PDB file of C-alpha atoms in Angstrom:
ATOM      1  CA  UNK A   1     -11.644  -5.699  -9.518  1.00  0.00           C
ATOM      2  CA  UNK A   2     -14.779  -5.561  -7.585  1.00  0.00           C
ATOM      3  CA  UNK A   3     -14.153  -2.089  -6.311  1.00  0.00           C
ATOM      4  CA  UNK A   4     -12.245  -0.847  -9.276  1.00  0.00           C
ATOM      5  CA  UNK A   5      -9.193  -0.777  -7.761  1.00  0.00           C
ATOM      6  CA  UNK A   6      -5.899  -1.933  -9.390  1.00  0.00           C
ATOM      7  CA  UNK A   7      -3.756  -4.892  -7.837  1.00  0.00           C
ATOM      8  CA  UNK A   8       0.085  -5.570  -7.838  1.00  0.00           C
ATOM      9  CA  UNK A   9       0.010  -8.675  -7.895  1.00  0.00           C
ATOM     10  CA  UNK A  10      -2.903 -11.452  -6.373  1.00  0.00           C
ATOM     11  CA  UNK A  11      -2.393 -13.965  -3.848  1.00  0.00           C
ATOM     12  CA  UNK A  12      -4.265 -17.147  -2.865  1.00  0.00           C
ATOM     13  CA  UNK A  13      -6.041 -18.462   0.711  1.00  0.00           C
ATOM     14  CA  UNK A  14      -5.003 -21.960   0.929  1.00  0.00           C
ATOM     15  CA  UNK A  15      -7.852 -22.610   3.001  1.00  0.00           C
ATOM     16  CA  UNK A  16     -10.781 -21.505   1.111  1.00  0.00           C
ATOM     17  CA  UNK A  17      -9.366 -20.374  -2.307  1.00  0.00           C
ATOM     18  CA  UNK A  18     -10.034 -16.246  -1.440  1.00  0.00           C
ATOM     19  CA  UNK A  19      -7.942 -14.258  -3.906  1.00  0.00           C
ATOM     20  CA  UNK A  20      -7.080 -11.133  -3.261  1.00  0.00           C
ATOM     21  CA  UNK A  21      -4.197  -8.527  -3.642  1.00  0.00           C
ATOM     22  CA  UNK A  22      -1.033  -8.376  -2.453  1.00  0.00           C
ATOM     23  CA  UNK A  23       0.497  -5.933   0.186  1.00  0.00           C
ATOM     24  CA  UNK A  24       2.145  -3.937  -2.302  1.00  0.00           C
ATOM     25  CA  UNK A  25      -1.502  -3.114  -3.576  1.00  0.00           C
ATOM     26  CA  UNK A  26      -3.001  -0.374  -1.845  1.00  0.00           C
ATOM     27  CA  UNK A  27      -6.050  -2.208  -0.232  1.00  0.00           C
ATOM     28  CA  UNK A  28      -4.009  -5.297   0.625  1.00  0.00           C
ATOM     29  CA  UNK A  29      -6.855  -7.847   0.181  1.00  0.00           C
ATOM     30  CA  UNK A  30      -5.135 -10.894   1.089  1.00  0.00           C
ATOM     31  CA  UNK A  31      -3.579  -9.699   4.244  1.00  0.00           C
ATOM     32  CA  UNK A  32      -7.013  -8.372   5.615  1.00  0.00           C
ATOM     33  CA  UNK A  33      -8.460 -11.451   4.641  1.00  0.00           C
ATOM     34  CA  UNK A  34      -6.288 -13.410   6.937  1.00  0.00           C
ATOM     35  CA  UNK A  35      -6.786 -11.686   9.820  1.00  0.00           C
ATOM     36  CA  UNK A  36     -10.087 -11.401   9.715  1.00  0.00           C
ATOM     37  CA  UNK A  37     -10.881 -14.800   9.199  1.00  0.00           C
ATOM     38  CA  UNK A  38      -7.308 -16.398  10.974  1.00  0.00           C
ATOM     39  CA  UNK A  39      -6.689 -18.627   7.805  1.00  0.00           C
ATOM     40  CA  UNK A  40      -2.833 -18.475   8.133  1.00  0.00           C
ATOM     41  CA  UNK A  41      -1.307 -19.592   5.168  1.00  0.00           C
ATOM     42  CA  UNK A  42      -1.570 -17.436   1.190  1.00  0.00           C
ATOM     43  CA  UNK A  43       0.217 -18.707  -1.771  1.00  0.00           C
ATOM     44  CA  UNK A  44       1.100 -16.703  -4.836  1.00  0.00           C
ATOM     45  CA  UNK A  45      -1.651 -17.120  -7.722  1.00  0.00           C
ATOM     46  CA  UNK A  46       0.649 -15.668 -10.230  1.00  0.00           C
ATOM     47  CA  UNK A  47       1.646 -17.866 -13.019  1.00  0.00           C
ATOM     48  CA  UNK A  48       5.140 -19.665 -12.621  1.00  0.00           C
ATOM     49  CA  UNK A  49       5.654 -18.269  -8.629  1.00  0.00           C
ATOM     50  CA  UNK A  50       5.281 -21.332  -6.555  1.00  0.00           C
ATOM     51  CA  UNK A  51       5.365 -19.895  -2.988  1.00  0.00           C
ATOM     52  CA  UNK A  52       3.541 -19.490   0.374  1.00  0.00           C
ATOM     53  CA  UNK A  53       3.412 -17.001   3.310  1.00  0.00           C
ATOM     54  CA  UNK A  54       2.620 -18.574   6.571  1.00  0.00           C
ATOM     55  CA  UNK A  55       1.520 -15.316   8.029  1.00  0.00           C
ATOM     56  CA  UNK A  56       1.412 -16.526  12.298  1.00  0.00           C
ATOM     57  CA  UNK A  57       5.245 -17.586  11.606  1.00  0.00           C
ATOM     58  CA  UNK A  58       5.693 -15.022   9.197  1.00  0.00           C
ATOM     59  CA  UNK A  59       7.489 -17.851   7.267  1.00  0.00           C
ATOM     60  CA  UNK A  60       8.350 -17.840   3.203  1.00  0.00           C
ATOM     61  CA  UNK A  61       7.302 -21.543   1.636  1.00  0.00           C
ATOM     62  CA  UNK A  62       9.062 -23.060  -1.116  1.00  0.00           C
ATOM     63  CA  UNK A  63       8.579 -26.207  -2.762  1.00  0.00           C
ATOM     64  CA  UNK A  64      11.085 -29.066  -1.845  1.00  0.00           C
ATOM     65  CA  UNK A  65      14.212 -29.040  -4.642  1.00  0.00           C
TER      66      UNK A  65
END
């Protein structure tokens, strides 16, 4: 929103609460935020998605059934 741009879909850093956009966005804010700062894990911050991307595994999370 900062830089007017428009967002697919936003994602949180489970390390310091960053949100940014996803990779289907065109500036892929939570993906540049990982590797520039090496926190490895994002969840989704969309309402009713309960997931996480471990990005060094490259791993989906899902909550225990």
């Amino acid at each position: 929103m900062r830089i007017g741009g428009q967002w697919l879909h936003l994602r949180r850093c489970l390390t310091c609460d960053h949100v940014g956009c996803c990779d289907s966005s065109p500036h892929r804010h939570a993906t540049a935020h990982a590797a520039a700062t090496g926190h490895p894990v994002l969840a989704s911050a969309e309402p009713g998605e309960h997931w996480a991307w471990c990005h060094p595994d490259q791993a989906l999370l899902l909550p225990a059934p």
